[in-house]
Every structure is written in C-alpha cells, then in structure tokens.
C-alpha cells in the first residue's frame, strides 16, 4: 500500500495520529492553611485563628494541530439544540415583557392587559424559533443514525501520508 498522490509508503492511520497527538495530564495538590486575623468589631479588638487543609485536582488536555485537523467526525446533539431553542424562546418573551414595561405605565389600569399582549407577541418569534430548532434536532438525529456511522467507518479506515499530507483510504 502507498499514498495515491506521491507514492510514499510513509503513512499512518488517522486514529493513531489522533491518539499520539492528544495529551492529558492530571495533577493533584494538597496544602495546609495556618494563619490568624485581627480586627475591630463594635469597638472591641478581636482575633481569630484560621487552620485547614486544601486539596485540588487539575486535568489538562492538549491536542496537536495535526490531531485536531484529523480528528474523528463528531456526533450532533439534538437535545442541546432543543434546549437552546427553549432558552431563545424565553429570551424573546422576556424582551417583549421588558418593552411592554418600558412603554406602558405600571400604574395604568390596563397594564395587565398590555403585559398579556406583550407575552403573546413574544410567543410569536419564540414559536418560530422552536419550530426551526425542532426541525434541526430531527435533522441531527437522522445524521447521528444514518450518516455518522458511515463517516466514522470511513475515518477508521483512512490513512495520512506523512510526506505530502494526503488523506486516503
């Protein structure tokens, strides 16, 4: 087997390049706090001592540019898409309510009616946003079910030429 572009036999599987180019490090730190403080409270000088232990864990991940470029395809997130739609919908209603409060006097007898009307007005763009988000979520679900397995399978079987940079199966 050789690279179809340059004929080189110097190539690697994409999954190996990504594994070799991804680094994760974990570090743990422990410490002790000893100290004291003095201050005046209500005209009286008070002091207190502080003691305790502290621990932390830090996880750091780094990926090389080549590993990032050749990474496996990602699955879509239909649930996140719908949740964003709900958030945008609430934002539309909230903004229309704020506009209503700005335009109309709260002391007005018809303020509740104006508030209800602004809620309905805010629901119109929220409805369109939710319709679009649900449509996108359905597309993402179909992608995950039908297209992603094929893309991932092709990625698993692909190679990268170390000489010319060509990706091939």
Short mmCIF file of C-alpha atoms in Angstrom, two decimals, residues 67-158:
data_model
loop_
_atom_site.label_atom_id
_atom_site.label_comp_id
_atom_site.label_asym_id
_atom_site.label_seq_id
_atom_site.Cartn_x
_atom_site.Cartn_y
_atom_site.Cartn_z
CA UNK A 67 -4.53 15.57 15.55
CA UNK A 68 -7.17 18.32 15.71
CA UNK A 69 -7.31 18.53 11.91
CA UNK A 70 -7.60 14.75 11.50
CA UNK A 71 -9.94 14.09 14.45
CA UNK A 72 -12.92 11.76 14.09
CA UNK A 73 -16.24 13.26 12.99
CA UNK A 74 -18.47 14.48 15.79
CA UNK A 75 -21.98 13.35 16.59
CA UNK A 76 -24.63 16.06 16.61
CA UNK A 77 -26.50 16.95 19.84
CA UNK A 78 -30.25 17.20 19.18
CA UNK A 79 -31.08 17.62 22.88
CA UNK A 80 -28.77 20.65 23.16
CA UNK A 81 -30.36 22.09 20.02
CA UNK A 82 -33.86 21.86 21.55
CA UNK A 83 -32.66 23.28 24.89
CA UNK A 84 -31.13 26.26 23.08
CA UNK A 85 -34.46 26.80 21.31
CA UNK A 86 -36.26 26.85 24.66
CA UNK A 87 -33.75 29.36 26.00
CA UNK A 88 -34.09 31.61 22.94
CA UNK A 89 -37.89 31.38 23.26
CA UNK A 90 -37.78 32.52 26.88
CA UNK A 91 -35.47 35.35 25.83
CA UNK A 92 -37.99 36.53 23.20
CA UNK A 93 -40.81 36.56 25.74
CA UNK A 94 -38.62 38.31 28.32
CA UNK A 95 -37.60 41.04 25.87
CA UNK A 96 -41.20 41.66 24.81
CA UNK A 97 -42.19 41.92 28.50
CA UNK A 98 -39.40 44.45 29.10
CA UNK A 99 -40.55 46.50 26.13
CA UNK A 100 -44.10 46.45 27.50
CA UNK A 101 -42.92 47.67 30.90
CA UNK A 102 -40.87 50.42 29.25
CA UNK A 103 -43.70 51.63 27.01
CA UNK A 104 -46.67 51.35 29.37
CA UNK A 105 -47.06 52.80 32.83
CA UNK A 106 -47.25 50.18 35.58
CA UNK A 107 -49.88 52.20 37.41
CA UNK A 108 -52.14 52.07 34.36
CA UNK A 109 -55.42 50.18 34.72
CA UNK A 110 -54.71 48.28 31.51
CA UNK A 111 -51.13 47.29 32.40
CA UNK A 112 -52.03 43.63 32.92
CA UNK A 113 -53.70 43.57 29.51
CA UNK A 114 -50.63 45.13 27.89
CA UNK A 115 -48.42 42.62 29.68
CA UNK A 116 -50.52 39.73 28.37
CA UNK A 117 -50.45 41.14 24.84
CA UNK A 118 -46.66 41.53 25.01
CA UNK A 119 -46.44 37.90 26.18
CA UNK A 120 -48.43 36.81 23.12
CA UNK A 121 -46.26 38.99 20.87
CA UNK A 122 -43.12 37.43 22.40
CA UNK A 123 -44.50 33.94 21.81
CA UNK A 124 -44.71 34.50 18.05
CA UNK A 125 -40.93 34.62 17.43
CA UNK A 126 -40.45 32.00 20.16
CA UNK A 127 -42.75 29.66 18.24
CA UNK A 128 -40.82 30.18 15.00
CA UNK A 129 -37.53 29.61 16.81
CA UNK A 130 -38.79 26.39 18.41
CA UNK A 131 -40.11 25.13 15.06
CA UNK A 132 -36.70 25.74 13.46
CA UNK A 133 -34.85 24.17 16.40
CA UNK A 134 -37.03 21.06 16.40
CA UNK A 135 -36.54 20.72 12.64
CA UNK A 136 -32.77 20.99 13.15
CA UNK A 137 -32.89 18.46 16.01
CA UNK A 138 -34.69 15.98 13.75
CA UNK A 139 -32.00 16.50 11.09
CA UNK A 140 -29.28 15.96 13.70
CA UNK A 141 -30.96 12.77 14.91
CA UNK A 142 -31.09 11.45 11.33
CA UNK A 143 -27.44 12.42 10.85
CA UNK A 144 -26.45 10.51 14.00
CA UNK A 145 -28.44 7.47 12.95
CA UNK A 146 -27.65 7.22 9.22
CA UNK A 147 -24.68 9.39 8.19
CA UNK A 148 -22.40 9.42 11.25
CA UNK A 149 -21.75 5.63 11.29
CA UNK A 150 -20.63 5.79 7.65
CA UNK A 151 -18.42 8.83 8.23
CA UNK A 152 -16.85 7.26 11.32
CA UNK A 153 -16.26 3.98 9.49
CA UNK A 154 -14.51 5.82 6.65
CA UNK A 155 -12.43 7.76 9.19
CA UNK A 156 -11.42 4.50 10.92
CA UNK A 157 -10.20 3.10 7.60
CA UNK A 158 -8.35 6.24 6.46
#
